[in-house]
Each structure stands twice: as C-alpha cells, then as structure tokens.
PDB file of C-alpha atoms in Angstrom:
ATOM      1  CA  UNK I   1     -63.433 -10.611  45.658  1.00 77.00           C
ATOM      2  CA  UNK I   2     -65.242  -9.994  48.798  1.00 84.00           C
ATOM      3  CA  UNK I   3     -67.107  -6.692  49.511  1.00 91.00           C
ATOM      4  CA  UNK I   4     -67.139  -4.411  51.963  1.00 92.00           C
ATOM      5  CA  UNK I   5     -70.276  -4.996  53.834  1.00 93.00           C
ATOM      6  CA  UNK I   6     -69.444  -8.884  54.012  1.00 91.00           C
ATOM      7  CA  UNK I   7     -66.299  -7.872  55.556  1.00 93.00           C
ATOM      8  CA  UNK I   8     -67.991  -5.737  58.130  1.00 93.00           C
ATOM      9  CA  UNK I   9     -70.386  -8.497  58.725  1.00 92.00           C
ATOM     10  CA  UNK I  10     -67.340 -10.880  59.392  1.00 93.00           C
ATOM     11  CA  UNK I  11     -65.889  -8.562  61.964  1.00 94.00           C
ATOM     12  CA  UNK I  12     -68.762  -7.609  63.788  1.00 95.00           C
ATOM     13  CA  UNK I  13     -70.025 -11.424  64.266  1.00 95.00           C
ATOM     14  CA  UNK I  14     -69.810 -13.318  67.282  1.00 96.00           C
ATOM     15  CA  UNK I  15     -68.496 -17.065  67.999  1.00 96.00           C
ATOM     16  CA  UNK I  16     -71.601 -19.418  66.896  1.00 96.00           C
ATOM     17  CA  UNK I  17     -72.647 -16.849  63.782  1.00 95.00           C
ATOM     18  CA  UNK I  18     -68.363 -17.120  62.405  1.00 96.00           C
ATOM     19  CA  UNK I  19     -69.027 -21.291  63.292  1.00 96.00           C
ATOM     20  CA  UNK I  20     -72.306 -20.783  61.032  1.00 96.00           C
ATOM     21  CA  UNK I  21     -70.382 -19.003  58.419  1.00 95.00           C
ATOM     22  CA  UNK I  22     -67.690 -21.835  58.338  1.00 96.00           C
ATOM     23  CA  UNK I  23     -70.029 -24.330  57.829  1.00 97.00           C
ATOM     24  CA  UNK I  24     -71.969 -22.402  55.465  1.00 96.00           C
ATOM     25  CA  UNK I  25     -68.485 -22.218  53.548  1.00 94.00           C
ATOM     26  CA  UNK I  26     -67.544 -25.363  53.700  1.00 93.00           C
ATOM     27  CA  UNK I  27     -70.521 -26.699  52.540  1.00 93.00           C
ATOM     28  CA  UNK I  28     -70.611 -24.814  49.517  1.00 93.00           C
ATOM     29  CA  UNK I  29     -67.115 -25.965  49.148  1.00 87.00           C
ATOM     30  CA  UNK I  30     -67.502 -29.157  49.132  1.00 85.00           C
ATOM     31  CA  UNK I  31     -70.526 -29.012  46.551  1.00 87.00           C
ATOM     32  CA  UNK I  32     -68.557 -26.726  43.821  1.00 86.00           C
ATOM     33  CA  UNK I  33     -65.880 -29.508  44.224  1.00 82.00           C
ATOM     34  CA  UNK I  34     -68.444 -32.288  43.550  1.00 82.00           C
ATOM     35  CA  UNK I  35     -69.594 -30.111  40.168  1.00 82.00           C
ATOM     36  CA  UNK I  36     -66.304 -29.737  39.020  1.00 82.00           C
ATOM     37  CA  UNK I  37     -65.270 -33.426  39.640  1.00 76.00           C
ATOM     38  CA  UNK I  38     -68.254 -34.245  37.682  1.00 81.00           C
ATOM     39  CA  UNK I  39     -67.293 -32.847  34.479  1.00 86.00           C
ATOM     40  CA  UNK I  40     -64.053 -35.489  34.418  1.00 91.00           C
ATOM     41  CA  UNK I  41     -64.225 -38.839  33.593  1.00 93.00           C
ATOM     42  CA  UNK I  42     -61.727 -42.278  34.436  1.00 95.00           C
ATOM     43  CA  UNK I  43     -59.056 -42.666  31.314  1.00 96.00           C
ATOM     44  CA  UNK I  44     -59.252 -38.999  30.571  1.00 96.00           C
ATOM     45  CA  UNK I  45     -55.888 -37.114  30.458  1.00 97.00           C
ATOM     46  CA  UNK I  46     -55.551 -33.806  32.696  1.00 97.00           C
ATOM     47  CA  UNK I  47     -53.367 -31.729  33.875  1.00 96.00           C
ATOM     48  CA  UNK I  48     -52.441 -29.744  36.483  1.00 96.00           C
ATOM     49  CA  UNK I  49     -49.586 -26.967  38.329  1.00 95.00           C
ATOM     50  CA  UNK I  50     -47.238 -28.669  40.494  1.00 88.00           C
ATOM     51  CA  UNK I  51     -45.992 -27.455  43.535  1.00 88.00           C
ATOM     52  CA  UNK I  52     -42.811 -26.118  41.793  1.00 92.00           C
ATOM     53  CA  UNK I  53     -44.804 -24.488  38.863  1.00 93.00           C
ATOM     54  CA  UNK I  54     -44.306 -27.287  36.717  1.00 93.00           C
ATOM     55  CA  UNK I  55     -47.230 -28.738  34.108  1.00 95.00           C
ATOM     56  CA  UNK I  56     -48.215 -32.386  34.814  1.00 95.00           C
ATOM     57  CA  UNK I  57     -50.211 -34.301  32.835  1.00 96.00           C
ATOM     58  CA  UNK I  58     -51.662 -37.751  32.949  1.00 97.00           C
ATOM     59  CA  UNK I  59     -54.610 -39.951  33.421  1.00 97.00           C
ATOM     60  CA  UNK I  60     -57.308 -39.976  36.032  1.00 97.00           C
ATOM     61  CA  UNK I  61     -57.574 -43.756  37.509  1.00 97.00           C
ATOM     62  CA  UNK I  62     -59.993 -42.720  39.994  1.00 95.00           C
ATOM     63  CA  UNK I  63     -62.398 -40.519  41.203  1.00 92.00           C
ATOM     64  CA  UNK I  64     -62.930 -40.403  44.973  1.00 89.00           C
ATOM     65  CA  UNK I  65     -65.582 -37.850  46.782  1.00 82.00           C
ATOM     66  CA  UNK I  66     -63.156 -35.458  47.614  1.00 84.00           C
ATOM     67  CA  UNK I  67     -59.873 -35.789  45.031  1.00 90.00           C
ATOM     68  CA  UNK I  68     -59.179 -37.547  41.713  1.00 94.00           C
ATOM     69  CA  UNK I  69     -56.141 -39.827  41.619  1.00 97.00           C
ATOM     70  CA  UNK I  70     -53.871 -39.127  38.666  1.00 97.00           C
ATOM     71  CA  UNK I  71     -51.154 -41.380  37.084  1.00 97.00           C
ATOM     72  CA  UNK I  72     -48.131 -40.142  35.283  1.00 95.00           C
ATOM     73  CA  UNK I  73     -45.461 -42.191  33.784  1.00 92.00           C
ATOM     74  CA  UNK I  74     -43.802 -42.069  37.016  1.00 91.00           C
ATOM     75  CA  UNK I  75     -45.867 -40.792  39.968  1.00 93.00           C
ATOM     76  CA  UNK I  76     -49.417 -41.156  40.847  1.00 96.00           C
ATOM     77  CA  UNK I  77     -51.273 -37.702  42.419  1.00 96.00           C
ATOM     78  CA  UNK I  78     -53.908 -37.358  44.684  1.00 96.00           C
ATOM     79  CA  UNK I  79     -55.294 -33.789  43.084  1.00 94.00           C
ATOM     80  CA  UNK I  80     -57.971 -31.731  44.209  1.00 91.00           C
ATOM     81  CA  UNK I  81     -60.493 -31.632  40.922  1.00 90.00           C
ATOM     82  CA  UNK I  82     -60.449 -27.401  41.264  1.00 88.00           C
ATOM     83  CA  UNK I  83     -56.823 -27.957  40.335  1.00 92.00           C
ATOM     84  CA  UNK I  84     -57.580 -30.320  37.265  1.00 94.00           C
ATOM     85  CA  UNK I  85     -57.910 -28.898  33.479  1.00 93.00           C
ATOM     86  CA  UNK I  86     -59.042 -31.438  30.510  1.00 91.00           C
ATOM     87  CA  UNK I  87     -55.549 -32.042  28.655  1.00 83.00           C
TER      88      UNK I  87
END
C-alpha cells in the first residue's frame, strides 16, 4: 500500500519529476517481471485466473522477455509471468 508522504510527494511534483517517477516505475516493473519469469521453466505446467475467474492450466512452450506463452488442450495464452503459479 502506498503511504502518505509518497502520496504527497506525487501531488506536489511537477511534469519531468512524475516522467522520472514513471520511468523509475516501469523499470522496476519490468525487472520484478524478469525475476518472476525466471523461476519457470519450458514443459512446466502452470496455471493461471482467466478473465472470467476461471482456473487454467497448461504448459509453458515459451518464454519471451516480457510474457510466457502457455498451451492448453485447446487454446494457447500469451500470460504475463506475475499472473503464472507452478501447477
């Protein structure tokens, strides 16, 4: 949860500090997401919530930078890895 004074800070900044902050953000986005798609593995069965609430589960055929491509028995899924748990 974010605090207080980082909300404050948020407000109170101008144009090129808020385009800082984004990129700050997305950076440390993008690395979490490369440490969590590190811990999977091609072959290994995951699964995930669908959009409708639904559990899928299959088998990751490939890992790209940004998502992991999973194949079920009838659909293959382009998945974020934060989204993924070992199944």
């Amino acid at each position: 949860m974010i605090n207080a004074t980082t909300l404050r800070s948020i407000r109170n900044a101008d144009n090129d500090t808020l385009n800082a902050m984004i990129k700050e953000i997305n950076s440390r986005r993008s690395a979490l997401q490369k440490e969590i798609g590190g811990t999977f593995a091609v072959g290994q069965n995951v699964e995930f919530t669908g959009k409708r609430g639904e559990t899928v589960r299959g088998m990751i055929q490939k890992i790209n930078r940004k998502t992991i491509i999973v194949k079920t028995d009838f659909v293959t899924w382009k998945v974020s890895p934060s989204l993924l748990r070992k199944g």
